[in-house]
């Protein structure tokens, strides 16, 4: 078997035993496909990882930057208590419309809210509301602005909060210090910000699976 086939088979095995999709999650993926959304949502195993991370964190509030069709939103919102709150920021009105339907079908619209517009415009507006600090921030949006998103996450969290930055490997291109590609420049800036910032303690892991070769960064906010 090729490497990618092994990754697919192993993901299928783990998902079957540890992170099976239910009807609401399957319906969300069908809705995303029918609406022509790009096939870039997290896998079920990755969604379950985010859910468990939120539960281990004891999260009551979650900020998601990048909604797409709401698949990861559903996984995260299910980790929250009845009075929990999840705010998800989505650039595309069309994607947000699909996400809102998917979230409502999953019975989570009382917890999860989708806000439409460029995140760098939505984040200052959110800050102006003076919300309670978010316990977990999941960043999975345009990679060029990754460092800006990490900076905003710091403003909207507290000591002990967790920040997850997805898709940091960029097919291995993240090591190219001479790259002028926006996704590489933005991702490297975010990684270097996490490394240098006195209020962040982080790491990054490479992953393989049915979405191919990738990885994520994980950081904890310090006092």
PDB file of C-alpha atoms in Angstrom:
ATOM      1  CA  UNK A   1       0.000   0.000   0.000  1.00  0.00           C
ATOM      2  CA  UNK A   2       1.068   3.557  -0.638  1.00  0.00           C
ATOM      3  CA  UNK A   3       1.679   5.876   2.289  1.00  0.00           C
ATOM      4  CA  UNK A   4      -1.499   7.848   1.639  1.00  0.00           C
ATOM      5  CA  UNK A   5      -3.593   4.656   1.477  1.00  0.00           C
ATOM      6  CA  UNK A   6      -2.209   3.558   4.831  1.00  0.00           C
ATOM      7  CA  UNK A   7      -3.040   6.977   6.288  1.00  0.00           C
ATOM      8  CA  UNK A   8      -6.610   6.698   4.973  1.00  0.00           C
ATOM      9  CA  UNK A   9      -7.048   3.181   6.345  1.00  0.00           C
ATOM     10  CA  UNK A  10      -5.656   4.078   9.764  1.00  0.00           C
ATOM     11  CA  UNK A  11      -7.887   7.175   9.946  1.00  0.00           C
ATOM     12  CA  UNK A  12     -10.899   5.039   9.024  1.00  0.00           C
ATOM     13  CA  UNK A  13     -10.024   2.575  11.784  1.00  0.00           C
ATOM     14  CA  UNK A  14      -9.592   5.256  14.441  1.00  0.00           C
ATOM     15  CA  UNK A  15     -12.736   7.106  13.382  1.00  0.00           C
ATOM     16  CA  UNK A  16     -14.808   3.918  13.349  1.00  0.00           C
ATOM     17  CA  UNK A  17     -13.846   3.089  16.917  1.00  0.00           C
ATOM     18  CA  UNK A  18     -13.236   6.460  18.526  1.00  0.00           C
ATOM     19  CA  UNK A  19     -14.962   9.232  16.572  1.00  0.00           C
ATOM     20  CA  UNK A  20     -17.919   7.905  14.595  1.00  0.00           C
ATOM     21  CA  UNK A  21     -20.015  10.529  12.811  1.00  0.00           C
ATOM     22  CA  UNK A  22     -23.666  10.713  13.807  1.00  0.00           C
ATOM     23  CA  UNK A  23     -26.483  11.898  11.556  1.00  0.00           C
ATOM     24  CA  UNK A  24     -26.022  15.597  12.340  1.00  0.00           C
ATOM     25  CA  UNK A  25     -22.329  15.483  11.464  1.00  0.00           C
ATOM     26  CA  UNK A  26     -22.912  13.393   8.348  1.00  0.00           C
ATOM     27  CA  UNK A  27     -25.687  15.761   7.278  1.00  0.00           C
ATOM     28  CA  UNK A  28     -23.343  18.714   7.717  1.00  0.00           C
ATOM     29  CA  UNK A  29     -20.795  17.137   5.386  1.00  0.00           C
ATOM     30  CA  UNK A  30     -23.500  16.331   2.833  1.00  0.00           C
ATOM     31  CA  UNK A  31     -24.806  19.890   3.026  1.00  0.00           C
ATOM     32  CA  UNK A  32     -21.298  21.279   2.586  1.00  0.00           C
ATOM     33  CA  UNK A  33     -20.740  19.150  -0.502  1.00  0.00           C
ATOM     34  CA  UNK A  34     -24.120  20.001  -1.992  1.00  0.00           C
ATOM     35  CA  UNK A  35     -23.419  23.711  -1.501  1.00  0.00           C
ATOM     36  CA  UNK A  36     -20.057  23.397  -3.245  1.00  0.00           C
ATOM     37  CA  UNK A  37     -17.946  24.247  -0.216  1.00  0.00           C
ATOM     38  CA  UNK A  38     -14.282  23.215  -0.472  1.00  0.00           C
ATOM     39  CA  UNK A  39     -13.490  19.849   1.083  1.00  0.00           C
ATOM     40  CA  UNK A  40     -11.204  21.276   3.758  1.00  0.00           C
ATOM     41  CA  UNK A  41     -13.150  20.636   6.963  1.00  0.00           C
ATOM     42  CA  UNK A  42     -11.360  18.797   9.748  1.00  0.00           C
ATOM     43  CA  UNK A  43     -11.708  15.023   9.802  1.00  0.00           C
ATOM     44  CA  UNK A  44     -13.899  13.300  12.366  1.00  0.00           C
ATOM     45  CA  UNK A  45     -10.787  12.276  14.300  1.00  0.00           C
ATOM     46  CA  UNK A  46      -9.561  15.862  14.320  1.00  0.00           C
ATOM     47  CA  UNK A  47     -13.007  17.099  15.344  1.00  0.00           C
ATOM     48  CA  UNK A  48     -13.036  14.635  18.225  1.00  0.00           C
ATOM     49  CA  UNK A  49      -9.558  15.829  19.220  1.00  0.00           C
ATOM     50  CA  UNK A  50     -10.804  19.433  19.375  1.00  0.00           C
ATOM     51  CA  UNK A  51     -13.838  18.324  21.370  1.00  0.00           C
ATOM     52  CA  UNK A  52     -11.729  16.413  23.878  1.00  0.00           C
ATOM     53  CA  UNK A  53      -9.288  19.299  24.130  1.00  0.00           C
ATOM     54  CA  UNK A  54     -12.172  21.645  24.972  1.00  0.00           C
ATOM     55  CA  UNK A  55     -13.464  19.181  27.581  1.00  0.00           C
ATOM     56  CA  UNK A  56     -10.031  18.652  29.143  1.00  0.00           C
ATOM     57  CA  UNK A  57      -9.719  22.428  29.237  1.00  0.00           C
ATOM     58  CA  UNK A  58     -13.084  22.652  30.986  1.00  0.00           C
ATOM     59  CA  UNK A  59     -14.051  25.212  28.376  1.00  0.00           C
ATOM     60  CA  UNK A  60     -17.244  27.209  28.760  1.00  0.00           C
ATOM     61  CA  UNK A  61     -16.478  29.665  25.966  1.00  0.00           C
ATOM     62  CA  UNK A  62     -14.881  29.010  22.577  1.00  0.00           C
ATOM     63  CA  UNK A  63     -13.864  31.355  19.777  1.00  0.00           C
ATOM     64  CA  UNK A  64     -13.485  29.858  16.318  1.00  0.00           C
ATOM     65  CA  UNK A  65     -11.867  31.872  13.538  1.00  0.00           C
ATOM     66  CA  UNK A  66     -12.943  30.256  10.280  1.00  0.00           C
ATOM     67  CA  UNK A  67     -16.296  28.452  10.239  1.00  0.00           C
ATOM     68  CA  UNK A  68     -16.567  26.993   6.719  1.00  0.00           C
ATOM     69  CA  UNK A  69     -19.700  24.818   6.936  1.00  0.00           C
ATOM     70  CA  UNK A  70     -19.720  24.438  10.697  1.00  0.00           C
ATOM     71  CA  UNK A  71     -18.448  20.859  10.964  1.00  0.00           C
ATOM     72  CA  UNK A  72     -15.702  21.697  13.457  1.00  0.00           C
ATOM     73  CA  UNK A  73     -18.117  24.115  15.129  1.00  0.00           C
ATOM     74  CA  UNK A  74     -20.474  21.251  15.924  1.00  0.00           C
ATOM     75  CA  UNK A  75     -17.694  19.170  17.452  1.00  0.00           C
ATOM     76  CA  UNK A  76     -16.553  22.083  19.613  1.00  0.00           C
ATOM     77  CA  UNK A  77     -20.025  23.248  20.644  1.00  0.00           C
ATOM     78  CA  UNK A  78     -20.870  19.747  21.851  1.00  0.00           C
ATOM     79  CA  UNK A  79     -18.047  20.035  24.385  1.00  0.00           C
ATOM     80  CA  UNK A  80     -19.660  23.030  26.071  1.00  0.00           C
ATOM     81  CA  UNK A  81     -22.158  23.085  28.939  1.00  0.00           C
ATOM     82  CA  UNK A  82     -25.778  24.136  28.378  1.00  0.00           C
ATOM     83  CA  UNK A  83     -24.913  27.732  29.263  1.00  0.00           C
ATOM     84  CA  UNK A  84     -21.705  27.706  27.223  1.00  0.00           C
ATOM     85  CA  UNK A  85     -21.021  30.027  24.312  1.00  0.00           C
ATOM     86  CA  UNK A  86     -19.244  29.565  21.003  1.00  0.00           C
ATOM     87  CA  UNK A  87     -18.667  32.411  18.564  1.00  0.00           C
ATOM     88  CA  UNK A  88     -17.454  31.482  15.092  1.00  0.00           C
ATOM     89  CA  UNK A  89     -16.221  34.059  12.580  1.00  0.00           C
ATOM     90  CA  UNK A  90     -16.659  33.375   8.860  1.00  0.00           C
ATOM     91  CA  UNK A  91     -15.619  35.572   5.945  1.00  0.00           C
ATOM     92  CA  UNK A  92     -18.025  34.117   3.371  1.00  0.00           C
ATOM     93  CA  UNK A  93     -21.736  34.840   3.749  1.00  0.00           C
ATOM     94  CA  UNK A  94     -22.511  31.768   1.647  1.00  0.00           C
ATOM     95  CA  UNK A  95     -20.412  29.506   3.851  1.00  0.00           C
ATOM     96  CA  UNK A  96     -21.944  31.052   6.968  1.00  0.00           C
ATOM     97  CA  UNK A  97     -25.459  30.389   5.666  1.00  0.00           C
ATOM     98  CA  UNK A  98     -24.629  26.710   5.268  1.00  0.00           C
ATOM     99  CA  UNK A  99     -22.986  26.611   8.695  1.00  0.00           C
ATOM    100  CA  UNK A 100     -25.987  28.183  10.408  1.00  0.00           C
ATOM    101  CA  UNK A 101     -28.255  25.503   8.923  1.00  0.00           C
ATOM    102  CA  UNK A 102     -25.884  22.730   9.973  1.00  0.00           C
ATOM    103  CA  UNK A 103     -25.553  24.076  13.511  1.00  0.00           C
ATOM    104  CA  UNK A 104     -29.313  24.444  13.885  1.00  0.00           C
ATOM    105  CA  UNK A 105     -29.897  20.896  12.604  1.00  0.00           C
ATOM    106  CA  UNK A 106     -27.487  19.669  15.281  1.00  0.00           C
ATOM    107  CA  UNK A 107     -29.543  21.509  17.934  1.00  0.00           C
ATOM    108  CA  UNK A 108     -26.663  23.791  18.861  1.00  0.00           C
ATOM    109  CA  UNK A 109     -27.916  27.185  17.701  1.00  0.00           C
ATOM    110  CA  UNK A 110     -28.592  28.162  21.314  1.00  0.00           C
ATOM    111  CA  UNK A 111     -24.860  27.800  22.015  1.00  0.00           C
ATOM    112  CA  UNK A 112     -23.081  28.537  18.732  1.00  0.00           C
ATOM    113  CA  UNK A 113     -23.297  31.836  16.852  1.00  0.00           C
ATOM    114  CA  UNK A 114     -21.809  32.574  13.423  1.00  0.00           C
ATOM    115  CA  UNK A 115     -20.722  36.120  12.618  1.00  0.00           C
ATOM    116  CA  UNK A 116     -20.093  37.094   8.995  1.00  0.00           C
ATOM    117  CA  UNK A 117     -17.316  39.298   7.676  1.00  0.00           C
ATOM    118  CA  UNK A 118     -13.537  39.556   7.572  1.00  0.00           C
ATOM    119  CA  UNK A 119     -12.253  38.300  10.914  1.00  0.00           C
ATOM    120  CA  UNK A 120      -9.922  41.271  11.311  1.00  0.00           C
ATOM    121  CA  UNK A 121     -13.035  43.462  11.245  1.00  0.00           C
ATOM    122  CA  UNK A 122     -15.164  41.157  13.408  1.00  0.00           C
ATOM    123  CA  UNK A 123     -12.527  40.718  16.113  1.00  0.00           C
ATOM    124  CA  UNK A 124     -12.317  44.397  17.144  1.00  0.00           C
ATOM    125  CA  UNK A 125     -16.120  44.539  17.263  1.00  0.00           C
ATOM    126  CA  UNK A 126     -16.136  41.458  19.452  1.00  0.00           C
ATOM    127  CA  UNK A 127     -13.527  42.989  21.740  1.00  0.00           C
ATOM    128  CA  UNK A 128     -15.676  46.115  22.062  1.00  0.00           C
ATOM    129  CA  UNK A 129     -18.394  43.922  23.588  1.00  0.00           C
ATOM    130  CA  UNK A 130     -15.983  43.123  26.431  1.00  0.00           C
ATOM    131  CA  UNK A 131     -16.862  39.414  26.440  1.00  0.00           C
ATOM    132  CA  UNK A 132     -15.735  37.026  29.144  1.00  0.00           C
ATOM    133  CA  UNK A 133     -12.307  35.627  28.204  1.00  0.00           C
ATOM    134  CA  UNK A 134     -12.473  32.679  25.859  1.00  0.00           C
ATOM    135  CA  UNK A 135     -11.183  29.396  27.241  1.00  0.00           C
ATOM    136  CA  UNK A 136     -10.209  28.007  23.843  1.00  0.00           C
ATOM    137  CA  UNK A 137      -9.547  29.612  20.461  1.00  0.00           C
ATOM    138  CA  UNK A 138      -9.436  27.540  17.281  1.00  0.00           C
ATOM    139  CA  UNK A 139      -7.847  29.338  14.318  1.00  0.00           C
ATOM    140  CA  UNK A 140      -8.523  27.815  10.908  1.00  0.00           C
ATOM    141  CA  UNK A 141      -8.913  30.713   8.484  1.00  0.00           C
ATOM    142  CA  UNK A 142      -6.809  32.472   5.840  1.00  0.00           C
ATOM    143  CA  UNK A 143      -3.219  31.660   6.682  1.00  0.00           C
ATOM    144  CA  UNK A 144      -1.801  35.019   5.648  1.00  0.00           C
ATOM    145  CA  UNK A 145      -3.308  36.581   8.772  1.00  0.00           C
ATOM    146  CA  UNK A 146      -2.367  33.815  11.210  1.00  0.00           C
ATOM    147  CA  UNK A 147      -0.112  36.032  13.328  1.00  0.00           C
ATOM    148  CA  UNK A 148      -2.814  38.695  13.569  1.00  0.00           C
ATOM    149  CA  UNK A 149      -5.303  36.052  14.680  1.00  0.00           C
ATOM    150  CA  UNK A 150      -2.933  34.819  17.383  1.00  0.00           C
ATOM    151  CA  UNK A 151      -2.494  38.392  18.595  1.00  0.00           C
ATOM    152  CA  UNK A 152      -6.260  38.845  18.805  1.00  0.00           C
ATOM    153  CA  UNK A 153      -6.610  35.498  20.550  1.00  0.00           C
ATOM    154  CA  UNK A 154      -4.244  36.773  23.221  1.00  0.00           C
ATOM    155  CA  UNK A 155      -6.400  39.872  23.726  1.00  0.00           C
ATOM    156  CA  UNK A 156      -9.551  37.789  24.100  1.00  0.00           C
ATOM    157  CA  UNK A 157      -8.292  35.054  26.422  1.00  0.00           C
ATOM    158  CA  UNK A 158      -6.927  34.668  29.956  1.00  0.00           C
ATOM    159  CA  UNK A 159      -4.102  32.881  31.690  1.00  0.00           C
ATOM    160  CA  UNK A 160      -4.688  29.173  31.131  1.00  0.00           C
ATOM    161  CA  UNK A 161      -6.596  29.552  27.872  1.00  0.00           C
ATOM    162  CA  UNK A 162      -5.577  27.403  24.911  1.00  0.00           C
ATOM    163  CA  UNK A 163      -5.003  28.481  21.301  1.00  0.00           C
ATOM    164  CA  UNK A 164      -5.012  25.950  18.449  1.00  0.00           C
ATOM    165  CA  UNK A 165      -3.656  27.018  15.059  1.00  0.00           C
ATOM    166  CA  UNK A 166      -4.458  24.570  12.270  1.00  0.00           C
ATOM    167  CA  UNK A 167      -2.674  23.716   9.007  1.00  0.00           C
ATOM    168  CA  UNK A 168       0.782  24.969   9.952  1.00  0.00           C
ATOM    169  CA  UNK A 169       2.915  22.544   7.927  1.00  0.00           C
ATOM    170  CA  UNK A 170       1.776  23.755   4.490  1.00  0.00           C
ATOM    171  CA  UNK A 171       3.073  20.606   2.822  1.00  0.00           C
ATOM    172  CA  UNK A 172       6.476  21.167   4.387  1.00  0.00           C
ATOM    173  CA  UNK A 173       6.799  24.638   2.866  1.00  0.00           C
ATOM    174  CA  UNK A 174       6.730  26.253   6.314  1.00  0.00           C
ATOM    175  CA  UNK A 175      10.503  25.733   6.566  1.00  0.00           C
ATOM    176  CA  UNK A 176      11.151  27.966   3.536  1.00  0.00           C
ATOM    177  CA  UNK A 177      12.384  31.201   5.089  1.00  0.00           C
ATOM    178  CA  UNK A 178      12.707  32.792   1.646  1.00  0.00           C
ATOM    179  CA  UNK A 179       9.121  32.128   0.589  1.00  0.00           C
ATOM    180  CA  UNK A 180       7.022  35.119  -0.378  1.00  0.00           C
ATOM    181  CA  UNK A 181       3.782  33.126  -0.498  1.00  0.00           C
ATOM    182  CA  UNK A 182       1.239  34.703   1.822  1.00  0.00           C
ATOM    183  CA  UNK A 183       0.252  31.477   3.562  1.00  0.00           C
ATOM    184  CA  UNK A 184       3.877  30.637   4.359  1.00  0.00           C
ATOM    185  CA  UNK A 185       4.790  34.135   5.477  1.00  0.00           C
ATOM    186  CA  UNK A 186       1.696  34.303   7.706  1.00  0.00           C
ATOM    187  CA  UNK A 187       2.182  30.873   9.209  1.00  0.00           C
ATOM    188  CA  UNK A 188       5.875  31.425   9.926  1.00  0.00           C
ATOM    189  CA  UNK A 189       5.030  34.754  11.553  1.00  0.00           C
ATOM    190  CA  UNK A 190       2.505  33.023  13.809  1.00  0.00           C
ATOM    191  CA  UNK A 191       4.906  30.256  14.809  1.00  0.00           C
ATOM    192  CA  UNK A 192       7.649  32.762  15.554  1.00  0.00           C
ATOM    193  CA  UNK A 193       5.201  34.913  17.526  1.00  0.00           C
ATOM    194  CA  UNK A 194       4.269  31.921  19.679  1.00  0.00           C
ATOM    195  CA  UNK A 195       7.957  31.166  20.202  1.00  0.00           C
ATOM    196  CA  UNK A 196       8.888  34.706  21.199  1.00  0.00           C
ATOM    197  CA  UNK A 197       5.857  35.968  23.077  1.00  0.00           C
ATOM    198  CA  UNK A 198       6.326  36.025  26.870  1.00  0.00           C
ATOM    199  CA  UNK A 199       2.657  35.127  27.429  1.00  0.00           C
ATOM    200  CA  UNK A 200       2.644  32.045  25.221  1.00  0.00           C
ATOM    201  CA  UNK A 201       4.031  28.544  25.697  1.00  0.00           C
ATOM    202  CA  UNK A 202       3.535  26.399  22.629  1.00  0.00           C
ATOM    203  CA  UNK A 203       4.531  23.563  20.382  1.00  0.00           C
ATOM    204  CA  UNK A 204       3.624  22.225  16.937  1.00  0.00           C
ATOM    205  CA  UNK A 205       3.045  18.697  15.698  1.00  0.00           C
ATOM    206  CA  UNK A 206       3.143  17.201  12.222  1.00  0.00           C
ATOM    207  CA  UNK A 207       0.248  14.903  11.321  1.00  0.00           C
ATOM    208  CA  UNK A 208      -0.755  12.512   8.565  1.00  0.00           C
ATOM    209  CA  UNK A 209      -4.197  11.173   7.752  1.00  0.00           C
ATOM    210  CA  UNK A 210      -6.990  11.237   5.215  1.00  0.00           C
ATOM    211  CA  UNK A 211      -6.382  14.983   4.742  1.00  0.00           C
ATOM    212  CA  UNK A 212      -2.763  14.268   3.853  1.00  0.00           C
ATOM    213  CA  UNK A 213       0.389  15.634   5.461  1.00  0.00           C
ATOM    214  CA  UNK A 214      -0.224  18.589   7.760  1.00  0.00           C
ATOM    215  CA  UNK A 215       0.024  19.693  11.377  1.00  0.00           C
ATOM    216  CA  UNK A 216      -1.126  22.122  14.036  1.00  0.00           C
ATOM    217  CA  UNK A 217       0.311  24.424  16.665  1.00  0.00           C
ATOM    218  CA  UNK A 218      -0.922  24.409  20.258  1.00  0.00           C
ATOM    219  CA  UNK A 219      -0.228  27.223  22.699  1.00  0.00           C
ATOM    220  CA  UNK A 220      -1.193  27.942  26.300  1.00  0.00           C
ATOM    221  CA  UNK A 221      -1.675  31.491  27.485  1.00  0.00           C
ATOM    222  CA  UNK A 222       0.487  32.358  30.484  1.00  0.00           C
ATOM    223  CA  UNK A 223      -0.134  34.950  33.175  1.00  0.00           C
TER     224      UNK A 223
END
